[in-house]
Amino acid sequence: MLTLLLHYRTEWSYYFTETNPTKYNSQTYTSRPTLSGSNVYISNCLFISITSTSDGGALYLYNSVTNFLVESTSFFTCKTTGGSWGGAIYFRNSGDGQSVLHEVCAYDCCSNLHCLFARIEVSDTASSKNYFNYSSISRCVSTISNSNYPLCLYYGKVCCPSVNISMNKCYYRSGIYCYSFYDSNLVTCSITYSSFTDNIAIGYTCILLSRPGANFEIKSCNILRNTQPIGNGEGIIYTDTNLMIEDSCILENKGTYIFRQYSSSYTITLSNCTVDLTSNNGYLTTKNTVTKSFILALNHMSTR
């Protein structure tokens, strides 16, 4: 018998102003529940060994929920065999939706094609939260042709502080996909104090950050030992935006390029990073980059 030990916190009022959300607290689910209410709060729950034949193996929310918070909750072996999106979570509300996944653990989740763990799509505005905080995704594996992305974050302000996305494997983009709100004056996607390690792309790319003309950042992160096949023209970090990478450790990755900028109009900038390779397709600027070996000491929640 698996015992889930997680602490209980009340985070709803920290993220959302709406009161009296529909709460799902301290439950174990072995089949996909039907959720009600326009504001949904899931806390201290375990979703385990759930298989669905449609999108969202464990949770499916399409235009029915405005504010969505999952905290201190684990998803183990949640899968969709018939749907194409979201092995564990499918949340989509591009009208007025917001989503926060806080202290979430995903292990061995898989979709039939896209977003092995979760597809999250919120309103395309700067004020819409699309957060993945203090969380871990590990050993989500699919060898299906064109399978992709452990995590897909669409629109809104994307924030990923202190996350661990490691040991995942799929056909392409085996780390993360972020497509945030566009604002040329703001950083609309921020990944900080996080680790991307030992992810394998059978076809191409580990990290994809996209929204032409937007400003993205990676700060104080470890990007280590990720692989994609040599010679296919893509790389470990692939973007079509202005991307600033600061104070990060990028070592022992294997790919055609480590840094690939799709658009000649934008630049990837490395500042005060530790790297062993700077292979790129011609749109990389480096500042104060050193090449000795060190790894940032980052603390993440356990994956099991």
PDB file of C-alpha atoms in Angstrom:
ATOM      1  CA  MET A   1       0.000   0.000   0.000  1.00  0.00           C
ATOM      2  CA  LEU A   2       1.339   3.416  -1.014  1.00  0.00           C
ATOM      3  CA  THR A   3       1.050   6.060   1.666  1.00  0.00           C
ATOM      4  CA  LEU A   4       1.106   9.682   0.535  1.00  0.00           C
ATOM      5  CA  LEU A   5       2.555  12.095   3.051  1.00  0.00           C
ATOM      6  CA  LEU A   6       2.203  15.723   2.046  1.00  0.00           C
ATOM      7  CA  HIS A   7       1.690  18.805   4.124  1.00  0.00           C
ATOM      8  CA  TYR A   8      -1.489  20.805   3.842  1.00  0.00           C
ATOM      9  CA  ARG A   9      -1.329  24.475   2.943  1.00  0.00           C
ATOM     10  CA  THR A  10      -3.942  27.018   1.997  1.00  0.00           C
ATOM     11  CA  GLU A  11      -2.712  28.771  -1.126  1.00  0.00           C
ATOM     12  CA  TRP A  12      -5.957  29.734  -2.877  1.00  0.00           C
ATOM     13  CA  SER A  13      -6.152  33.266  -1.457  1.00  0.00           C
ATOM     14  CA  TYR A  14      -2.526  33.855  -2.358  1.00  0.00           C
ATOM     15  CA  TYR A  15      -3.176  33.314  -6.069  1.00  0.00           C
ATOM     16  CA  PHE A  16      -6.839  34.190  -6.623  1.00  0.00           C
ATOM     17  CA  THR A  17      -9.265  36.806  -5.315  1.00  0.00           C
ATOM     18  CA  GLU A  18     -12.407  34.749  -5.938  1.00  0.00           C
ATOM     19  CA  THR A  19     -13.782  33.155  -2.781  1.00  0.00           C
ATOM     20  CA  ASN A  20     -15.303  29.772  -1.973  1.00  0.00           C
ATOM     21  CA  PRO A  21     -13.728  27.552  -4.617  1.00  0.00           C
ATOM     22  CA  THR A  22     -14.888  23.980  -5.031  1.00  0.00           C
ATOM     23  CA  LYS A  23     -12.390  22.010  -2.937  1.00  0.00           C
ATOM     24  CA  TYR A  24     -11.058  18.503  -3.417  1.00  0.00           C
ATOM     25  CA  ASN A  25      -8.837  17.775  -0.450  1.00  0.00           C
ATOM     26  CA  SER A  26      -6.880  14.765   0.837  1.00  0.00           C
ATOM     27  CA  GLN A  27      -8.344  12.210  -1.545  1.00  0.00           C
ATOM     28  CA  THR A  28      -6.901   9.259  -3.464  1.00  0.00           C
ATOM     29  CA  TYR A  29      -8.275   8.796  -6.979  1.00  0.00           C
ATOM     30  CA  THR A  30      -7.925   5.664  -9.089  1.00  0.00           C
ATOM     31  CA  SER A  31     -10.329   6.859 -11.795  1.00  0.00           C
ATOM     32  CA  ARG A  32     -10.875  10.252 -13.364  1.00  0.00           C
ATOM     33  CA  PRO A  33     -13.251  12.391 -11.247  1.00  0.00           C
ATOM     34  CA  THR A  34     -15.860  14.780 -12.620  1.00  0.00           C
ATOM     35  CA  LEU A  35     -15.128  18.218 -11.208  1.00  0.00           C
ATOM     36  CA  SER A  36     -17.714  20.944 -10.673  1.00  0.00           C
ATOM     37  CA  GLY A  37     -17.629  24.698 -10.177  1.00  0.00           C
ATOM     38  CA  SER A  38     -15.941  27.559 -12.008  1.00  0.00           C
ATOM     39  CA  ASN A  39     -13.155  27.770  -9.408  1.00  0.00           C
ATOM     40  CA  VAL A  40     -11.466  24.452  -8.606  1.00  0.00           C
ATOM     41  CA  TYR A  41      -8.958  23.830  -5.815  1.00  0.00           C
ATOM     42  CA  ILE A  42      -7.276  20.413  -5.533  1.00  0.00           C
ATOM     43  CA  SER A  43      -5.013  19.938  -2.534  1.00  0.00           C
ATOM     44  CA  ASN A  44      -3.063  17.090  -0.973  1.00  0.00           C
ATOM     45  CA  CYS A  45      -4.462  14.455  -3.331  1.00  0.00           C
ATOM     46  CA  LEU A  46      -3.066  11.389  -5.061  1.00  0.00           C
ATOM     47  CA  PHE A  47      -4.033  10.372  -8.596  1.00  0.00           C
ATOM     48  CA  ILE A  48      -2.663   6.901  -9.262  1.00  0.00           C
ATOM     49  CA  SER A  49      -2.901   4.324 -12.050  1.00  0.00           C
ATOM     50  CA  ILE A  50      -5.604   6.157 -13.989  1.00  0.00           C
ATOM     51  CA  THR A  51      -6.094   5.485 -17.692  1.00  0.00           C
ATOM     52  CA  SER A  52      -8.536   7.409 -19.869  1.00  0.00           C
ATOM     53  CA  THR A  53      -9.489   7.014 -23.523  1.00  0.00           C
ATOM     54  CA  SER A  54      -9.833  10.791 -24.016  1.00  0.00           C
ATOM     55  CA  ASP A  55      -7.718  13.891 -23.366  1.00  0.00           C
ATOM     56  CA  GLY A  56      -6.576  14.277 -19.775  1.00  0.00           C
ATOM     57  CA  GLY A  57      -5.875  10.940 -18.149  1.00  0.00           C
ATOM     58  CA  ALA A  58      -6.651  12.087 -14.596  1.00  0.00           C
ATOM     59  CA  LEU A  59      -8.269  15.517 -15.025  1.00  0.00           C
ATOM     60  CA  TYR A  60     -10.195  16.992 -17.953  1.00  0.00           C
ATOM     61  CA  LEU A  61     -11.321  20.630 -17.788  1.00  0.00           C
ATOM     62  CA  TYR A  62     -12.422  22.340 -21.001  1.00  0.00           C
ATOM     63  CA  ASN A  63     -13.897  25.850 -20.748  1.00  0.00           C
ATOM     64  CA  SER A  64     -15.728  24.904 -17.544  1.00  0.00           C
ATOM     65  CA  VAL A  65     -13.237  26.255 -15.009  1.00  0.00           C
ATOM     66  CA  THR A  66     -11.925  29.811 -14.747  1.00  0.00           C
ATOM     67  CA  ASN A  67      -9.417  29.517 -11.897  1.00  0.00           C
ATOM     68  CA  PHE A  68      -7.587  26.248 -11.354  1.00  0.00           C
ATOM     69  CA  LEU A  69      -5.189  25.464  -8.510  1.00  0.00           C
ATOM     70  CA  VAL A  70      -3.537  22.114  -7.828  1.00  0.00           C
ATOM     71  CA  GLU A  71      -1.160  22.002  -4.861  1.00  0.00           C
ATOM     72  CA  SER A  72       0.734  19.374  -2.900  1.00  0.00           C
ATOM     73  CA  THR A  73      -0.637  16.681  -5.197  1.00  0.00           C
ATOM     74  CA  SER A  74       0.930  13.715  -7.014  1.00  0.00           C
ATOM     75  CA  PHE A  75       0.125  12.039 -10.322  1.00  0.00           C
ATOM     76  CA  PHE A  76       1.582   8.533 -10.666  1.00  0.00           C
ATOM     77  CA  THR A  77       1.094   6.459 -13.831  1.00  0.00           C
ATOM     78  CA  CYS A  78      -1.723   8.549 -15.272  1.00  0.00           C
ATOM     79  CA  LYS A  79      -2.273   8.023 -18.988  1.00  0.00           C
ATOM     80  CA  THR A  80      -4.549   8.657 -21.932  1.00  0.00           C
ATOM     81  CA  THR A  81      -4.667   5.991 -24.611  1.00  0.00           C
ATOM     82  CA  GLY A  82      -7.256   7.519 -26.945  1.00  0.00           C
ATOM     83  CA  GLY A  83      -6.920  11.282 -26.507  1.00  0.00           C
ATOM     84  CA  SER A  84      -3.969  13.133 -27.981  1.00  0.00           C
ATOM     85  CA  TRP A  85      -3.377  15.667 -25.185  1.00  0.00           C
ATOM     86  CA  GLY A  86      -2.406  15.502 -21.515  1.00  0.00           C
ATOM     87  CA  GLY A  87      -1.480  12.198 -19.936  1.00  0.00           C
ATOM     88  CA  ALA A  88      -2.570  13.456 -16.506  1.00  0.00           C
ATOM     89  CA  ILE A  89      -4.067  16.957 -16.893  1.00  0.00           C
ATOM     90  CA  TYR A  90      -5.940  18.712 -19.674  1.00  0.00           C
ATOM     91  CA  PHE A  91      -6.946  22.262 -18.731  1.00  0.00           C
ATOM     92  CA  ARG A  92      -8.108  24.627 -21.445  1.00  0.00           C
ATOM     93  CA  ASN A  93      -9.872  27.967 -21.092  1.00  0.00           C
ATOM     94  CA  SER A  94      -8.476  30.549 -23.494  1.00  0.00           C
ATOM     95  CA  GLY A  95     -11.319  32.960 -22.712  1.00  0.00           C
ATOM     96  CA  ASP A  96     -10.684  33.830 -19.056  1.00  0.00           C
ATOM     97  CA  GLY A  97      -8.773  30.872 -17.594  1.00  0.00           C
ATOM     98  CA  GLN A  98      -5.877  30.872 -15.133  1.00  0.00           C
ATOM     99  CA  SER A  99      -3.893  27.943 -13.764  1.00  0.00           C
ATOM    100  CA  VAL A 100      -1.407  27.335 -10.958  1.00  0.00           C
ATOM    101  CA  LEU A 101       0.265  23.979 -10.351  1.00  0.00           C
ATOM    102  CA  HIS A 102       2.102  24.288  -7.033  1.00  0.00           C
ATOM    103  CA  GLU A 103       4.175  21.501  -5.461  1.00  0.00           C
ATOM    104  CA  VAL A 104       2.983  18.939  -7.953  1.00  0.00           C
ATOM    105  CA  CYS A 105       4.759  15.650  -8.588  1.00  0.00           C
ATOM    106  CA  ALA A 106       4.328  13.733 -11.868  1.00  0.00           C
ATOM    107  CA  TYR A 107       5.828  10.289 -12.437  1.00  0.00           C
ATOM    108  CA  ASP A 108       5.321   7.845 -15.313  1.00  0.00           C
ATOM    109  CA  CYS A 109       2.577   9.818 -17.061  1.00  0.00           C
ATOM    110  CA  CYS A 110       1.946   9.477 -20.779  1.00  0.00           C
ATOM    111  CA  SER A 111      -0.414  10.737 -23.484  1.00  0.00           C
ATOM    112  CA  ASN A 112      -1.229   9.217 -26.814  1.00  0.00           C
ATOM    113  CA  LEU A 113       0.719  12.012 -28.517  1.00  0.00           C
ATOM    114  CA  HIS A 114       1.083  15.523 -27.019  1.00  0.00           C
ATOM    115  CA  CYS A 115       1.973  16.777 -23.522  1.00  0.00           C
ATOM    116  CA  LEU A 116       2.861  13.587 -21.665  1.00  0.00           C
ATOM    117  CA  PHE A 117       1.962  15.050 -18.270  1.00  0.00           C
ATOM    118  CA  ALA A 118      -0.140  18.165 -18.828  1.00  0.00           C
ATOM    119  CA  ARG A 119      -1.548  20.587 -21.354  1.00  0.00           C
ATOM    120  CA  ILE A 120      -2.415  23.931 -19.757  1.00  0.00           C
ATOM    121  CA  GLU A 121      -4.008  26.707 -21.840  1.00  0.00           C
ATOM    122  CA  VAL A 122      -5.121  29.964 -20.223  1.00  0.00           C
ATOM    123  CA  SER A 123      -6.298  33.388 -21.392  1.00  0.00           C
ATOM    124  CA  ASP A 124      -3.807  35.205 -23.608  1.00  0.00           C
ATOM    125  CA  THR A 125      -3.343  38.249 -21.369  1.00  0.00           C
ATOM    126  CA  ALA A 126      -0.485  39.488 -19.189  1.00  0.00           C
ATOM    127  CA  SER A 127      -2.620  39.182 -16.042  1.00  0.00           C
ATOM    128  CA  SER A 128      -3.489  35.518 -16.603  1.00  0.00           C
ATOM    129  CA  LYS A 129      -1.426  33.181 -14.460  1.00  0.00           C
ATOM    130  CA  ASN A 130       0.120  30.102 -16.028  1.00  0.00           C
ATOM    131  CA  TYR A 131       2.392  28.896 -13.229  1.00  0.00           C
ATOM    132  CA  PHE A 132       4.248  25.668 -12.602  1.00  0.00           C
ATOM    133  CA  ASN A 133       5.888  26.145  -9.198  1.00  0.00           C
ATOM    134  CA  TYR A 134       8.182  24.004  -7.030  1.00  0.00           C
ATOM    135  CA  SER A 135       7.200  20.910  -8.937  1.00  0.00           C
ATOM    136  CA  SER A 136       8.689  17.824 -10.560  1.00  0.00           C
ATOM    137  CA  ILE A 137       8.093  15.782 -13.717  1.00  0.00           C
ATOM    138  CA  SER A 138      10.091  12.575 -14.008  1.00  0.00           C
ATOM    139  CA  ARG A 139      10.208   9.414 -16.143  1.00  0.00           C
ATOM    140  CA  CYS A 140       7.365  10.337 -18.452  1.00  0.00           C
ATOM    141  CA  VAL A 141       8.182   8.195 -21.485  1.00  0.00           C
ATOM    142  CA  SER A 142       6.679   7.675 -24.935  1.00  0.00           C
ATOM    143  CA  THR A 143       8.343   6.166 -27.993  1.00  0.00           C
ATOM    144  CA  ILE A 144       5.336   6.798 -30.265  1.00  0.00           C
ATOM    145  CA  SER A 145       6.329   8.631 -33.441  1.00  0.00           C
ATOM    146  CA  ASN A 146       5.811  12.407 -32.982  1.00  0.00           C
ATOM    147  CA  SER A 147       5.119  12.138 -29.242  1.00  0.00           C
ATOM    148  CA  ASN A 148       6.217  15.330 -27.540  1.00  0.00           C
ATOM    149  CA  TYR A 149       6.489  17.590 -24.506  1.00  0.00           C
ATOM    150  CA  PRO A 150       6.175  16.428 -20.881  1.00  0.00           C
ATOM    151  CA  LEU A 151       4.621  19.835 -20.150  1.00  0.00           C
ATOM    152  CA  CYS A 152       2.857  22.336 -22.455  1.00  0.00           C
ATOM    153  CA  LEU A 153       2.106  25.842 -21.155  1.00  0.00           C
ATOM    154  CA  TYR A 154       0.078  28.002 -23.538  1.00  0.00           C
ATOM    155  CA  TYR A 155      -0.526  31.750 -23.137  1.00  0.00           C
ATOM    156  CA  GLY A 156      -0.663  34.002 -20.106  1.00  0.00           C
ATOM    157  CA  LYS A 157       2.317  34.932 -17.936  1.00  0.00           C
ATOM    158  CA  VAL A 158       4.388  31.761 -17.666  1.00  0.00           C
ATOM    159  CA  CYS A 159       6.411  31.305 -14.455  1.00  0.00           C
ATOM    160  CA  CYS A 160       8.396  28.176 -13.596  1.00  0.00           C
ATOM    161  CA  PRO A 161      10.397  28.683 -10.380  1.00  0.00           C
ATOM    162  CA  SER A 162      12.255  25.749  -8.813  1.00  0.00           C
ATOM    163  CA  VAL A 163      11.056  22.924 -11.026  1.00  0.00           C
ATOM    164  CA  ASN A 164      12.693  19.623 -11.852  1.00  0.00           C
ATOM    165  CA  ILE A 165      12.019  18.125 -15.290  1.00  0.00           C
ATOM    166  CA  SER A 166      14.281  15.119 -15.649  1.00  0.00           C
ATOM    167  CA  MET A 167      14.641  11.640 -17.153  1.00  0.00           C
ATOM    168  CA  ASN A 168      11.781  12.057 -19.620  1.00  0.00           C
ATOM    169  CA  LYS A 169      11.798  10.594 -23.115  1.00  0.00           C
ATOM    170  CA  CYS A 170       9.708  11.255 -26.225  1.00  0.00           C
ATOM    171  CA  TYR A 171      10.102  11.846 -29.928  1.00  0.00           C
ATOM    172  CA  TYR A 172      10.718  15.585 -29.675  1.00  0.00           C
ATOM    173  CA  ARG A 173      10.863  18.404 -27.114  1.00  0.00           C
ATOM    174  CA  SER A 174      11.482  16.167 -24.146  1.00  0.00           C
ATOM    175  CA  GLY A 175      11.767  18.977 -21.579  1.00  0.00           C
ATOM    176  CA  ILE A 176       9.177  21.754 -21.781  1.00  0.00           C
ATOM    177  CA  TYR A 177       7.171  23.842 -24.248  1.00  0.00           C
ATOM    178  CA  CYS A 178       6.213  27.412 -23.340  1.00  0.00           C
ATOM    179  CA  TYR A 179       4.185  29.751 -25.561  1.00  0.00           C
ATOM    180  CA  SER A 180       3.432  32.784 -23.447  1.00  0.00           C
ATOM    181  CA  PHE A 181       1.596  36.079 -23.782  1.00  0.00           C
ATOM    182  CA  TYR A 182       3.275  38.573 -26.114  1.00  0.00           C
ATOM    183  CA  ASP A 183       4.541  41.898 -24.811  1.00  0.00           C
ATOM    184  CA  SER A 184       7.742  43.361 -26.214  1.00  0.00           C
ATOM    185  CA  ASN A 185       8.296  45.387 -23.020  1.00  0.00           C
ATOM    186  CA  LEU A 186       7.908  42.586 -20.468  1.00  0.00           C
ATOM    187  CA  VAL A 187       9.437  39.218 -19.661  1.00  0.00           C
ATOM    188  CA  THR A 188       6.426  36.963 -20.210  1.00  0.00           C
ATOM    189  CA  CYS A 189       8.092  33.585 -19.612  1.00  0.00           C
ATOM    190  CA  SER A 190      10.477  33.082 -16.705  1.00  0.00           C
ATOM    191  CA  ILE A 191      12.205  29.822 -15.743  1.00  0.00           C
ATOM    192  CA  THR A 192      14.325  30.160 -12.599  1.00  0.00           C
ATOM    193  CA  TYR A 193      16.263  27.956 -10.153  1.00  0.00           C
ATOM    194  CA  SER A 194      15.268  24.847 -12.071  1.00  0.00           C
ATOM    195  CA  SER A 195      16.806  21.654 -13.428  1.00  0.00           C
ATOM    196  CA  PHE A 196      16.417  19.976 -16.812  1.00  0.00           C
ATOM    197  CA  THR A 197      18.547  16.842 -16.737  1.00  0.00           C
ATOM    198  CA  ASP A 198      18.867  13.547 -18.626  1.00  0.00           C
ATOM    199  CA  ASN A 199      15.927  14.151 -20.946  1.00  0.00           C
ATOM    200  CA  ILE A 200      16.044  12.273 -24.258  1.00  0.00           C
ATOM    201  CA  ALA A 201      14.511  13.449 -27.530  1.00  0.00           C
ATOM    202  CA  ILE A 202      14.426  10.620 -30.050  1.00  0.00           C
ATOM    203  CA  GLY A 203      13.938  13.129 -32.868  1.00  0.00           C
ATOM    204  CA  TYR A 204      14.815  16.678 -31.857  1.00  0.00           C
ATOM    205  CA  THR A 205      14.914  19.445 -29.240  1.00  0.00           C
ATOM    206  CA  CYS A 206      14.677  19.415 -25.451  1.00  0.00           C
ATOM    207  CA  ILE A 207      13.456  22.901 -24.500  1.00  0.00           C
ATOM    208  CA  LEU A 208      11.200  24.931 -26.809  1.00  0.00           C
ATOM    209  CA  LEU A 209      10.408  28.540 -25.880  1.00  0.00           C
ATOM    210  CA  SER A 210       8.181  30.287 -28.383  1.00  0.00           C
ATOM    211  CA  ARG A 211       6.323  33.549 -29.043  1.00  0.00           C
ATOM    212  CA  PRO A 212       7.999  35.623 -31.745  1.00  0.00           C
ATOM    213  CA  GLY A 213       9.180  38.978 -30.431  1.00  0.00           C
ATOM    214  CA  ALA A 214       8.466  38.281 -26.773  1.00  0.00           C
ATOM    215  CA  ASN A 215      11.109  38.336 -24.034  1.00  0.00           C
ATOM    216  CA  PHE A 216      11.907  35.103 -22.222  1.00  0.00           C
ATOM    217  CA  GLU A 217      14.443  34.305 -19.516  1.00  0.00           C
ATOM    218  CA  ILE A 218      16.235  31.326 -17.989  1.00  0.00           C
ATOM    219  CA  LYS A 219      18.015  32.193 -14.735  1.00  0.00           C
ATOM    220  CA  SER A 220      20.074  30.118 -12.289  1.00  0.00           C
ATOM    221  CA  CYS A 221      19.179  26.797 -13.893  1.00  0.00           C
ATOM    222  CA  ASN A 222      20.909  23.480 -14.499  1.00  0.00           C
ATOM    223  CA  ILE A 223      20.550  22.119 -18.038  1.00  0.00           C
ATOM    224  CA  LEU A 224      22.561  18.903 -17.980  1.00  0.00           C
ATOM    225  CA  ARG A 225      23.068  15.736 -20.051  1.00  0.00           C
ATOM    226  CA  ASN A 226      20.064  16.220 -22.328  1.00  0.00           C
ATOM    227  CA  THR A 227      20.303  14.565 -25.736  1.00  0.00           C
ATOM    228  CA  GLN A 228      18.839  14.815 -29.226  1.00  0.00           C
ATOM    229  CA  PRO A 229      20.230  13.197 -32.386  1.00  0.00           C
ATOM    230  CA  ILE A 230      23.173  14.892 -34.020  1.00  0.00           C
ATOM    231  CA  GLY A 231      22.595  16.127 -37.557  1.00  0.00           C
ATOM    232  CA  ASN A 232      18.895  16.943 -37.704  1.00  0.00           C
ATOM    233  CA  GLY A 233      19.424  20.714 -37.535  1.00  0.00           C
ATOM    234  CA  GLU A 234      17.788  21.464 -34.191  1.00  0.00           C
ATOM    235  CA  GLY A 235      19.239  21.756 -30.715  1.00  0.00           C
ATOM    236  CA  ILE A 236      18.876  21.417 -26.957  1.00  0.00           C
ATOM    237  CA  ILE A 237      17.384  24.914 -26.462  1.00  0.00           C
ATOM    238  CA  TYR A 238      15.266  26.093 -29.395  1.00  0.00           C
ATOM    239  CA  THR A 239      13.536  29.465 -29.538  1.00  0.00           C
ATOM    240  CA  ASP A 240      12.025  32.112 -31.803  1.00  0.00           C
ATOM    241  CA  THR A 241      12.049  34.892 -29.185  1.00  0.00           C
ATOM    242  CA  ASN A 242      14.573  37.084 -27.420  1.00  0.00           C
ATOM    243  CA  LEU A 243      15.985  34.752 -24.784  1.00  0.00           C
ATOM    244  CA  MET A 244      18.286  35.760 -21.916  1.00  0.00           C
ATOM    245  CA  ILE A 245      20.090  32.905 -20.134  1.00  0.00           C
ATOM    246  CA  GLU A 246      21.862  34.016 -16.950  1.00  0.00           C
ATOM    247  CA  ASP A 247      23.871  32.410 -14.137  1.00  0.00           C
ATOM    248  CA  SER A 248      23.127  28.917 -15.404  1.00  0.00           C
ATOM    249  CA  CYS A 249      25.040  25.687 -15.804  1.00  0.00           C
ATOM    250  CA  ILE A 250      24.702  24.078 -19.271  1.00  0.00           C
ATOM    251  CA  LEU A 251      26.923  20.998 -19.460  1.00  0.00           C
ATOM    252  CA  GLU A 252      27.269  17.596 -21.159  1.00  0.00           C
ATOM    253  CA  ASN A 253      24.339  18.087 -23.512  1.00  0.00           C
ATOM    254  CA  LYS A 254      24.422  16.425 -26.923  1.00  0.00           C
ATOM    255  CA  GLY A 255      22.696  17.857 -29.974  1.00  0.00           C
ATOM    256  CA  THR A 256      23.243  19.367 -33.404  1.00  0.00           C
ATOM    257  CA  TYR A 257      23.284  22.716 -31.618  1.00  0.00           C
ATOM    258  CA  ILE A 258      23.143  23.521 -27.942  1.00  0.00           C
ATOM    259  CA  PHE A 259      21.458  26.845 -28.786  1.00  0.00           C
ATOM    260  CA  ARG A 260      19.209  27.284 -31.825  1.00  0.00           C
ATOM    261  CA  GLN A 261      17.511  30.550 -32.732  1.00  0.00           C
ATOM    262  CA  TYR A 262      14.834  30.029 -35.344  1.00  0.00           C
ATOM    263  CA  SER A 263      14.424  33.697 -36.303  1.00  0.00           C
ATOM    264  CA  SER A 264      17.178  35.992 -37.539  1.00  0.00           C
ATOM    265  CA  SER A 265      15.279  38.906 -35.924  1.00  0.00           C
ATOM    266  CA  TYR A 266      15.986  37.771 -32.345  1.00  0.00           C
ATOM    267  CA  THR A 267      18.937  36.727 -30.213  1.00  0.00           C
ATOM    268  CA  ILE A 268      19.873  34.260 -27.492  1.00  0.00           C
ATOM    269  CA  THR A 269      22.139  35.911 -24.911  1.00  0.00           C
ATOM    270  CA  LEU A 270      24.339  33.981 -22.466  1.00  0.00           C
ATOM    271  CA  SER A 271      25.453  35.932 -19.409  1.00  0.00           C
ATOM    272  CA  ASN A 272      27.680  34.582 -16.632  1.00  0.00           C
ATOM    273  CA  CYS A 273      26.926  30.973 -17.524  1.00  0.00           C
ATOM    274  CA  THR A 274      28.996  27.824 -17.213  1.00  0.00           C
ATOM    275  CA  VAL A 275      29.043  25.951 -20.512  1.00  0.00           C
ATOM    276  CA  ASP A 276      31.203  23.310 -22.149  1.00  0.00           C
ATOM    277  CA  LEU A 277      29.786  23.844 -25.667  1.00  0.00           C
ATOM    278  CA  THR A 278      28.343  26.922 -27.327  1.00  0.00           C
ATOM    279  CA  SER A 279      27.416  25.404 -30.687  1.00  0.00           C
ATOM    280  CA  ASN A 280      24.684  27.521 -32.297  1.00  0.00           C
ATOM    281  CA  ASN A 281      23.321  28.565 -35.662  1.00  0.00           C
ATOM    282  CA  GLY A 282      24.696  32.089 -35.604  1.00  0.00           C
ATOM    283  CA  TYR A 283      22.370  34.066 -33.335  1.00  0.00           C
ATOM    284  CA  LEU A 284      24.092  33.696 -29.953  1.00  0.00           C
ATOM    285  CA  THR A 285      25.662  36.499 -27.907  1.00  0.00           C
ATOM    286  CA  THR A 286      27.885  35.661 -24.936  1.00  0.00           C
ATOM    287  CA  LYS A 287      28.769  37.840 -21.932  1.00  0.00           C
ATOM    288  CA  ASN A 288      31.126  36.841 -19.118  1.00  0.00           C
ATOM    289  CA  THR A 289      30.703  33.140 -19.823  1.00  0.00           C
ATOM    290  CA  VAL A 290      33.089  30.749 -18.097  1.00  0.00           C
ATOM    291  CA  THR A 291      33.863  27.151 -18.991  1.00  0.00           C
ATOM    292  CA  LYS A 292      34.851  25.416 -15.778  1.00  0.00           C
ATOM    293  CA  SER A 293      32.722  22.603 -14.398  1.00  0.00           C
ATOM    294  CA  PHE A 294      30.270  23.316 -11.605  1.00  0.00           C
ATOM    295  CA  ILE A 295      26.658  22.529 -10.887  1.00  0.00           C
ATOM    296  CA  LEU A 296      24.263  24.840  -9.105  1.00  0.00           C
ATOM    297  CA  ALA A 297      22.965  23.429  -5.859  1.00  0.00           C
ATOM    298  CA  LEU A 298      19.206  23.357  -6.329  1.00  0.00           C
ATOM    299  CA  ASN A 299      16.674  21.783  -3.995  1.00  0.00           C
ATOM    300  CA  HIS A 300      13.586  20.132  -5.494  1.00  0.00           C
ATOM    301  CA  MET A 301      10.804  18.070  -4.057  1.00  0.00           C
ATOM    302  CA  SER A 302      11.181  14.310  -4.353  1.00  0.00           C
ATOM    303  CA  THR A 303       9.623  12.605  -7.357  1.00  0.00           C
ATOM    304  CA  ARG A 304       8.368   9.657  -5.347  1.00  0.00           C
TER     305      ARG A 304
END
